[in-house]
PDB file of C-alpha atoms in Angstrom:
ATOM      1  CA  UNK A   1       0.000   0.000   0.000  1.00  0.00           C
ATOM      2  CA  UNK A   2       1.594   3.503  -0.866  1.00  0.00           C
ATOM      3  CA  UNK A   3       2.178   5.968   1.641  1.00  0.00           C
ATOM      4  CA  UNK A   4       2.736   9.363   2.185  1.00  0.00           C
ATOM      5  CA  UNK A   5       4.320  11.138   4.914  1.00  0.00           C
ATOM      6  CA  UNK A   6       4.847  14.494   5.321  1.00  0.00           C
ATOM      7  CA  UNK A   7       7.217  16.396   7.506  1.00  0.00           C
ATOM      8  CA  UNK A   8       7.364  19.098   9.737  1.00  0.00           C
ATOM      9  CA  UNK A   9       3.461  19.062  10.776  1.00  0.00           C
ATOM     10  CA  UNK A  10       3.773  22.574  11.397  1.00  0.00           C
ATOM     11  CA  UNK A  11       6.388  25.209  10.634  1.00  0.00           C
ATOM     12  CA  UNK A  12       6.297  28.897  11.485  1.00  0.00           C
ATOM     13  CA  UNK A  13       8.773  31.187   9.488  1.00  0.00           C
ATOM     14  CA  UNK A  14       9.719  34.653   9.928  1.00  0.00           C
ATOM     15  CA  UNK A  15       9.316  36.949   6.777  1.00  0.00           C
ATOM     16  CA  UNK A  16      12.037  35.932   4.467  1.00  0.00           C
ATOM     17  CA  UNK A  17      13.494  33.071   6.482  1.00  0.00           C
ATOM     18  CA  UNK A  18      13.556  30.324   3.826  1.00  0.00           C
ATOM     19  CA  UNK A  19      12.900  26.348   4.536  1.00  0.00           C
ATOM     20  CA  UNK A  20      11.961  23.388   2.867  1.00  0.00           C
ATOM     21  CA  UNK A  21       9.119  21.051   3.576  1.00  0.00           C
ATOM     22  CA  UNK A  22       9.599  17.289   3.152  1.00  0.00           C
ATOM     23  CA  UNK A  23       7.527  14.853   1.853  1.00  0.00           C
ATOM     24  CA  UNK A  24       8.723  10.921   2.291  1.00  0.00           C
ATOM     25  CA  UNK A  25       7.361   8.141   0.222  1.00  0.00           C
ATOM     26  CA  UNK A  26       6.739   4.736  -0.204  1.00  0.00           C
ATOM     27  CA  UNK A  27       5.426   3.417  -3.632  1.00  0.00           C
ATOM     28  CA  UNK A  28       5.302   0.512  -5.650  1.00  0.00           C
ATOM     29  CA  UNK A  29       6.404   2.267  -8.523  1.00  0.00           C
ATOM     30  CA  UNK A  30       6.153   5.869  -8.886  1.00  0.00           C
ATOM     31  CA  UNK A  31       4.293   7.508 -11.651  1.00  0.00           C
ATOM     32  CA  UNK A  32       3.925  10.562 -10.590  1.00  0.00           C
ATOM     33  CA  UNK A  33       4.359  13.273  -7.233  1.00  0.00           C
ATOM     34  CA  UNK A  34       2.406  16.213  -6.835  1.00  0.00           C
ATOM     35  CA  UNK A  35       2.156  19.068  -4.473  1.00  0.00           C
ATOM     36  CA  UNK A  36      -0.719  20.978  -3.910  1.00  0.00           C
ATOM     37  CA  UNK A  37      -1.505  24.505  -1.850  1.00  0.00           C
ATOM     38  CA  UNK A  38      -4.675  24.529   0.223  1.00  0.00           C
ATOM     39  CA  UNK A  39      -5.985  27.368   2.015  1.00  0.00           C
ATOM     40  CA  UNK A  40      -8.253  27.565   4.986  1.00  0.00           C
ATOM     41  CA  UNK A  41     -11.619  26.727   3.596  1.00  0.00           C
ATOM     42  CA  UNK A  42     -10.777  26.324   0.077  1.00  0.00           C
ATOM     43  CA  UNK A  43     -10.014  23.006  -2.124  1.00  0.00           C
ATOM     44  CA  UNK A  44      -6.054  22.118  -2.805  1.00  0.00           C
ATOM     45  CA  UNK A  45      -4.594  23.872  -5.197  1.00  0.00           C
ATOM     46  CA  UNK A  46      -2.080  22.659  -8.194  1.00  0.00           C
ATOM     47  CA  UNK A  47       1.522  23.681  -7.676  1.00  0.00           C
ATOM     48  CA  UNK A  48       3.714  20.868  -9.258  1.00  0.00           C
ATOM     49  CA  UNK A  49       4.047  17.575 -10.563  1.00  0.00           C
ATOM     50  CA  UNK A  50       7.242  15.806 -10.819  1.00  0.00           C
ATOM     51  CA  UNK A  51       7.866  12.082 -12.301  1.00  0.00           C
ATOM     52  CA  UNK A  52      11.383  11.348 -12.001  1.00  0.00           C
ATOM     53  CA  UNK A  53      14.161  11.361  -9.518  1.00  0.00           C
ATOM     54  CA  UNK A  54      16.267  14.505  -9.998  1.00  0.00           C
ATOM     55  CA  UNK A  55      13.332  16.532 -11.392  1.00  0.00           C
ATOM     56  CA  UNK A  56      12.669  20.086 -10.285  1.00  0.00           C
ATOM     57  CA  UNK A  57      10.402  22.263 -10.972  1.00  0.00           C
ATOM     58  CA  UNK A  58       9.892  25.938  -9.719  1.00  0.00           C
ATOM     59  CA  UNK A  59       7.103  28.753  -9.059  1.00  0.00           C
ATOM     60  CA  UNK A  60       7.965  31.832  -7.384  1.00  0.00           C
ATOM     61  CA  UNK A  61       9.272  31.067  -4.305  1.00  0.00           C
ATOM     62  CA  UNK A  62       8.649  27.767  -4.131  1.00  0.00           C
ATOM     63  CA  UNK A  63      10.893  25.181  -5.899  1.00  0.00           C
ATOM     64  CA  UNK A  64      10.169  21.051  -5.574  1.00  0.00           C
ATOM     65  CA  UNK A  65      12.649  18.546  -6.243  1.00  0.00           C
ATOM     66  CA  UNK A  66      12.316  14.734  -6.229  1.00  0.00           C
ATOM     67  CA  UNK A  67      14.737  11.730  -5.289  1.00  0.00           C
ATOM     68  CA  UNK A  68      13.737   8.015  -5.314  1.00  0.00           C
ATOM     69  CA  UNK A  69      12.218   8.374  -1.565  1.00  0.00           C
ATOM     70  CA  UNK A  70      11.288  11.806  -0.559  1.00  0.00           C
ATOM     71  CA  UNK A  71      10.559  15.201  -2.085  1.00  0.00           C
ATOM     72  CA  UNK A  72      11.408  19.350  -0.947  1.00  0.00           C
ATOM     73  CA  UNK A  73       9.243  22.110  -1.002  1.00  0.00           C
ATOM     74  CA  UNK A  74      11.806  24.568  -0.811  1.00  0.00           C
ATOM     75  CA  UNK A  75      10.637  27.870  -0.195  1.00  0.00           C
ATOM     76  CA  UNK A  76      13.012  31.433  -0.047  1.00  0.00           C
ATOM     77  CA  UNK A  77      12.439  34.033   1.214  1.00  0.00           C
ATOM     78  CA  UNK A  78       8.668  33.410   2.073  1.00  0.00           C
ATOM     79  CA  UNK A  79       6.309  36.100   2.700  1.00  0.00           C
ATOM     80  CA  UNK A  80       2.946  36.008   4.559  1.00  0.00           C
ATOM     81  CA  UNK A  81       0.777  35.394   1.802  1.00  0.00           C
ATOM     82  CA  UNK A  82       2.669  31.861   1.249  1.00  0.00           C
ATOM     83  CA  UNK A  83       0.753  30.892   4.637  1.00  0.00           C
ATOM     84  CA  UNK A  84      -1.265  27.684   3.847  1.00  0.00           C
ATOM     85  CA  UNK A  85      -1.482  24.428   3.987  1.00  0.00           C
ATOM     86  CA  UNK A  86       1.235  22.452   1.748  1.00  0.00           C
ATOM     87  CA  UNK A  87      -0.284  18.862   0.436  1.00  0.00           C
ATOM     88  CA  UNK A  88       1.442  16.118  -1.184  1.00  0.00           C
ATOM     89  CA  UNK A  89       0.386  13.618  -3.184  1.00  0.00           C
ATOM     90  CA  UNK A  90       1.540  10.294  -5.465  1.00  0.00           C
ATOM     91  CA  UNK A  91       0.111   7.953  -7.949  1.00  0.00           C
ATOM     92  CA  UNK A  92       1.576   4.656  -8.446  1.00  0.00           C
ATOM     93  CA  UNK A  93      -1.122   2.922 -10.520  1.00  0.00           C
ATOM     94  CA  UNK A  94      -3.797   3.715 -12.182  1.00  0.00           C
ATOM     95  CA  UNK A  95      -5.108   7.203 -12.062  1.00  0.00           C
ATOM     96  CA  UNK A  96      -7.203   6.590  -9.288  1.00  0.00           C
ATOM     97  CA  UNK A  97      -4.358   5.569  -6.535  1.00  0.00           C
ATOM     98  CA  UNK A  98      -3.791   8.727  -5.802  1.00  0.00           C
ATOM     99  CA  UNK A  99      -2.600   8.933  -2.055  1.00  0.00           C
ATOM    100  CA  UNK A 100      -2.203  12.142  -0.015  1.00  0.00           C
ATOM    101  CA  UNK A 101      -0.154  13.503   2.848  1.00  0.00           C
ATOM    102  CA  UNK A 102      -1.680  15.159   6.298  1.00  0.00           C
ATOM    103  CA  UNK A 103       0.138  17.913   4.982  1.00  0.00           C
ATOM    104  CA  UNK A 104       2.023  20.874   6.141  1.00  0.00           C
ATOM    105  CA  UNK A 105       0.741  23.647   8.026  1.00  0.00           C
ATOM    106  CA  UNK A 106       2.875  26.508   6.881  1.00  0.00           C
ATOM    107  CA  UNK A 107       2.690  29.854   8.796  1.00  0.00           C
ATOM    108  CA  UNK A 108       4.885  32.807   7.822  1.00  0.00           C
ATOM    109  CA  UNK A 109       4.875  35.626  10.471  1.00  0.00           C
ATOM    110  CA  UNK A 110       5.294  39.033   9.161  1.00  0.00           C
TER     111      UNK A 110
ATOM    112  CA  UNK B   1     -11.846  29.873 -17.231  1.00  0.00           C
ATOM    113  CA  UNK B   2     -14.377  28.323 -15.115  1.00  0.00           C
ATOM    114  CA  UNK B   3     -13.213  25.802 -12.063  1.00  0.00           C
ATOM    115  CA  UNK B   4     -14.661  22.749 -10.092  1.00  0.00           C
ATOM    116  CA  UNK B   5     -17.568  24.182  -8.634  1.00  0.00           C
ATOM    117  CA  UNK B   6     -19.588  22.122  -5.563  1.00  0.00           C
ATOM    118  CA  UNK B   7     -22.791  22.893  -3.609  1.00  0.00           C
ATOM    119  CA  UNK B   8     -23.492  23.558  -1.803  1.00  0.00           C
ATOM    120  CA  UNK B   9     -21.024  24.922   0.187  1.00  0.00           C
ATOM    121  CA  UNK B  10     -22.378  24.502   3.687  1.00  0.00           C
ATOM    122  CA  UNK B  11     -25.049  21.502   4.601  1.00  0.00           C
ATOM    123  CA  UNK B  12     -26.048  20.983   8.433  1.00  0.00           C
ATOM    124  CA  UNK B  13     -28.059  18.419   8.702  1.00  0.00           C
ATOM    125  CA  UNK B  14     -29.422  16.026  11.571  1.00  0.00           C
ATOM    126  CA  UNK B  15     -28.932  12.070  11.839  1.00  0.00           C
ATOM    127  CA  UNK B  16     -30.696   9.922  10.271  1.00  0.00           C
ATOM    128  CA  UNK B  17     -31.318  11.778   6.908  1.00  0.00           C
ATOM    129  CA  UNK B  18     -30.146  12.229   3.767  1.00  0.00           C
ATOM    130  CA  UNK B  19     -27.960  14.591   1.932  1.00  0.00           C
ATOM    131  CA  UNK B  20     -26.774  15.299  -1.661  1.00  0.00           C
ATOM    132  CA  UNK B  21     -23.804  17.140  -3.033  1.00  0.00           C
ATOM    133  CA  UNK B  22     -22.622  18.158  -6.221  1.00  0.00           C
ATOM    134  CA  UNK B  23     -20.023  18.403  -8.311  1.00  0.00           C
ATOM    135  CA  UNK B  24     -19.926  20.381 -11.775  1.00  0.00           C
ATOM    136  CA  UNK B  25     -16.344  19.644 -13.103  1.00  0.00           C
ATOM    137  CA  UNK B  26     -14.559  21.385 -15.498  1.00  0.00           C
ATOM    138  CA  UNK B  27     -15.850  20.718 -19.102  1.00  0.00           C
ATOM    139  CA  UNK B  28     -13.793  18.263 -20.952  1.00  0.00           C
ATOM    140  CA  UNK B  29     -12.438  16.438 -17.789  1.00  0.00           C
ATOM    141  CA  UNK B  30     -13.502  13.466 -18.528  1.00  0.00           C
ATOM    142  CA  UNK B  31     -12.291  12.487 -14.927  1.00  0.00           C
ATOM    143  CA  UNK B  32     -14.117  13.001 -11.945  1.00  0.00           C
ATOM    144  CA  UNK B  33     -12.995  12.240  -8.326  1.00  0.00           C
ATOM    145  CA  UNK B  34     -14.832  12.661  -4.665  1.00  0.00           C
ATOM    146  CA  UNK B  35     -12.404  12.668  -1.624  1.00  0.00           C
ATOM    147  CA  UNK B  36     -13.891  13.181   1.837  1.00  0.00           C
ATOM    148  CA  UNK B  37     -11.143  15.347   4.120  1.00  0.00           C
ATOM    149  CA  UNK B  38     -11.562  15.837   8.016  1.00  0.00           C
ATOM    150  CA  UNK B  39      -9.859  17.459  10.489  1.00  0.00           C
ATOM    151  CA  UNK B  40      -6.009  16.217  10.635  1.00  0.00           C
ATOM    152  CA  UNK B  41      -6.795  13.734   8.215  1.00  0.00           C
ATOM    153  CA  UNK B  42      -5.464  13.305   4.903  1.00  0.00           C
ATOM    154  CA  UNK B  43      -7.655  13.291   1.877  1.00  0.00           C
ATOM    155  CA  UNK B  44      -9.214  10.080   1.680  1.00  0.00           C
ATOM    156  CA  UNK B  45     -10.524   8.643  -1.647  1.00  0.00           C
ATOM    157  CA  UNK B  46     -14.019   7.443  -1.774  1.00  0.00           C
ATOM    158  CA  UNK B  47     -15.036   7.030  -5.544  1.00  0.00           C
ATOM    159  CA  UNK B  48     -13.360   8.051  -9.131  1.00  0.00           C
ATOM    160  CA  UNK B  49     -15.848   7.947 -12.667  1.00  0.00           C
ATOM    161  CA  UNK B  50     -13.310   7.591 -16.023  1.00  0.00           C
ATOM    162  CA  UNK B  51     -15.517   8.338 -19.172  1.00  0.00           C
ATOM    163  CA  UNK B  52     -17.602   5.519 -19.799  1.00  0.00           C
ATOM    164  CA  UNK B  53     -16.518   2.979 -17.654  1.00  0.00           C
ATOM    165  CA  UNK B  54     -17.605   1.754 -14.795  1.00  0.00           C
ATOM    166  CA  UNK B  55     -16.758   3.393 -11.586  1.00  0.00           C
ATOM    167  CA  UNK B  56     -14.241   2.344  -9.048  1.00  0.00           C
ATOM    168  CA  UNK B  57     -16.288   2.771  -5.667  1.00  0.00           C
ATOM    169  CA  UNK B  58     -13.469   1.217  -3.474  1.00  0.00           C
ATOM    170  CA  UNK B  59     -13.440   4.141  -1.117  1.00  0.00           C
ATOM    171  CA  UNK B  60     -16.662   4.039  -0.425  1.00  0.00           C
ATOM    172  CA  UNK B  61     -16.618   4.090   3.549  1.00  0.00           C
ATOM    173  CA  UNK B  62     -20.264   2.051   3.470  1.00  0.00           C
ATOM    174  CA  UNK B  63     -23.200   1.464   1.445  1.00  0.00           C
ATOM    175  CA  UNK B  64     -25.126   4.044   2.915  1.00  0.00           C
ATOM    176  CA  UNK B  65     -22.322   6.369   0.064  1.00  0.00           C
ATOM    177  CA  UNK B  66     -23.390   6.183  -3.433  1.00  0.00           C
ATOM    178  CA  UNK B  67     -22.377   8.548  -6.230  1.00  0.00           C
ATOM    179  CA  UNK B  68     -23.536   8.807  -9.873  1.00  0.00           C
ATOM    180  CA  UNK B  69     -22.289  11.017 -13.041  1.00  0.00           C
ATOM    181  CA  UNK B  70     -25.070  11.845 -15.300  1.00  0.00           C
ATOM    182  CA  UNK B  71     -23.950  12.747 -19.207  1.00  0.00           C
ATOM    183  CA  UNK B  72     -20.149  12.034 -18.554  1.00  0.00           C
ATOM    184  CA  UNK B  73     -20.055  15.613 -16.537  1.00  0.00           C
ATOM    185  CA  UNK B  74     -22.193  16.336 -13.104  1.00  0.00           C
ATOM    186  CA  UNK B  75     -21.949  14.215 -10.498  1.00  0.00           C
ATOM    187  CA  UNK B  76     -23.901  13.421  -7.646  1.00  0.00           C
ATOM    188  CA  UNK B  77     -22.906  12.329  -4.089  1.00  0.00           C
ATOM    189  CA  UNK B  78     -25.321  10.622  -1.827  1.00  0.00           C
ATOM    190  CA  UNK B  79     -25.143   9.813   1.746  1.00  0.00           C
ATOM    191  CA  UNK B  80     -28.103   8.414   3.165  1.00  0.00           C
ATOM    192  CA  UNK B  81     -29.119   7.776   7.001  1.00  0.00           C
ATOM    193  CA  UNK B  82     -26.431   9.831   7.911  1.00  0.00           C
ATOM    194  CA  UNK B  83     -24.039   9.376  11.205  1.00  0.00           C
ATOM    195  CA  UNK B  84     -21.960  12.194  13.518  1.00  0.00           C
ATOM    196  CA  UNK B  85     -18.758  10.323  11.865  1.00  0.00           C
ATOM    197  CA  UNK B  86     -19.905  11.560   8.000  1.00  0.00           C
ATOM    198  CA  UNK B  87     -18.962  14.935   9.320  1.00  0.00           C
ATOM    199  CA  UNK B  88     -16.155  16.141   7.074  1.00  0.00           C
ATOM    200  CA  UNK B  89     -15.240  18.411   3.914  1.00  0.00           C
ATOM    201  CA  UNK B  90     -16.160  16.478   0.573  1.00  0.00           C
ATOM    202  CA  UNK B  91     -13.970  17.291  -2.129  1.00  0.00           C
ATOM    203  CA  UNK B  92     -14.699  17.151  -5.695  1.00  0.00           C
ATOM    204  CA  UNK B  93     -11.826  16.885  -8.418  1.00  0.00           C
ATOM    205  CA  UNK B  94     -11.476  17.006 -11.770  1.00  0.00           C
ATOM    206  CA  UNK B  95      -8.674  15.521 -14.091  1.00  0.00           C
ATOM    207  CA  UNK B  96      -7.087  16.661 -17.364  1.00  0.00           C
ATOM    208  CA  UNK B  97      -3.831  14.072 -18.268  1.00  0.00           C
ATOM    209  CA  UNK B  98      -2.414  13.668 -15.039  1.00  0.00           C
ATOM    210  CA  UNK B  99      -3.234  16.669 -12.552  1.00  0.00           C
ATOM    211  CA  UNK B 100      -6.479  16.780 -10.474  1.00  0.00           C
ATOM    212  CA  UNK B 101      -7.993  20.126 -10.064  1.00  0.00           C
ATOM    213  CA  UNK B 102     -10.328  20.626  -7.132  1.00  0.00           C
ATOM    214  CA  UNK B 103     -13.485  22.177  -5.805  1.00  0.00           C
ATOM    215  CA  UNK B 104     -14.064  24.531  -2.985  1.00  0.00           C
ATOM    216  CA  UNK B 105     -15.583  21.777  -1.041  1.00  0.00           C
ATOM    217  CA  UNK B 106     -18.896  20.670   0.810  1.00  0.00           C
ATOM    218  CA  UNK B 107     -18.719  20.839   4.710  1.00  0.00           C
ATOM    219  CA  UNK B 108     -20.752  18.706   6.016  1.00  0.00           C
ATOM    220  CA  UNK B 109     -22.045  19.071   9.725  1.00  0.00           C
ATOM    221  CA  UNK B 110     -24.363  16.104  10.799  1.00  0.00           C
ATOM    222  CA  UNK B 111     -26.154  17.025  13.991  1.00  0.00           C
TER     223      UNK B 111
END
């Protein structure tokens, strides 16, 4: 069974004070890793999929990277609007096998 | 252009009866997914429609959870006789290639 887990459960940041977020997998053959945004009330939001080790991909200040067990949410410099809720997420199968994180409750202090 | 869109977006109701949500996905998805997300919980699947084919309903928590999709695009969730523990956010995704893209979300508050 794939699974998901996502690391710190909370992190609070200082204006500008970058950090990554980890996300640690287990799969029985990785198609594909995504991360998604999700704010208070709202659905998850797309950010990024990645599909091989050694991938990255950035947006703003955010910039993901994947290896063969775990992936980074790296983020510089954040800024309060970045606060949120930081989900990931892989398929291994079909499309359907999607499994998700608890996520990562990000909170950046102004 | 338009989003996943869900209603409604709110829905107390007491135990024992039923409730319905919907989903309007994006046009052309031809994938539609409902999670069910509560509190310090990760998103847990409970049904996914493909096209044509029949649905994969292996999330479903129990057969009191049904879901259909009517003309390949809205879709319906059902809950009937409902309990305290069906008391979450449903989420409603859409998929074009690979990427899901949700909906704001029913909560759902059973009394």
């Amino acid at each position: 069974e794939d699974q998901v887990t996502q690391s710190p459960e909370a992190l609070r940041l200082q204006e500008g004070e970058s950090s990554s977020l980890n996300c640690s997998y287990t799969v029985s053959g990785l198609r594909g890793l995504f991360w998604y945004r999700q704010d208070p009330g709202k659905g998850p939001e797309f950010l990024f999929t990645l599909y091989s080790a050694g991938e990255e991909k950035e947006k703003e200040r955010l910039k993901a990277t994947l290896t063969k067990k775990e992936s980074f949410l790296h983020i510089t410099a954040p800024k309060p609007e970045d606060s949120a809720t930081y989900l990931c997420a892989v398929y291994s199968g079909g499309y359907q096998k999607v499994t998700f994180g608890i996520g990562t409750k990000l909170q950046v202090i102004p | 252009g338009a989003g996943v869109s869900q209603s409604p977006s709110n829905k107390v109701t007491e135990k024992g009866k039923d409730v319905e949500l919907r989903c309007d996905p994006i046009s052309g998805h031809t994938a539609l997914y409902w999670y069910r997300q509560s509190l310090g919980q990760g998103l847990e699947f409970l049904i996914y429609f493909q096209g044509n084919s029949a649905p994969d309903k292996s999330g479903l928590p129990s057969d009191r959870f049904s879901a259909e999709r009517t003309g390949g695009s809205v879709s319906t969730l059902t809950i009937q006789r409902t309990q305290q523990e069906d008391s979450a956010v449903y989420l409603c995704a859409s998929r074009l290639k690979d990427t899901q893209y949700f909906g704001p979300g029913t909560r759902l508050t059973v009394l």
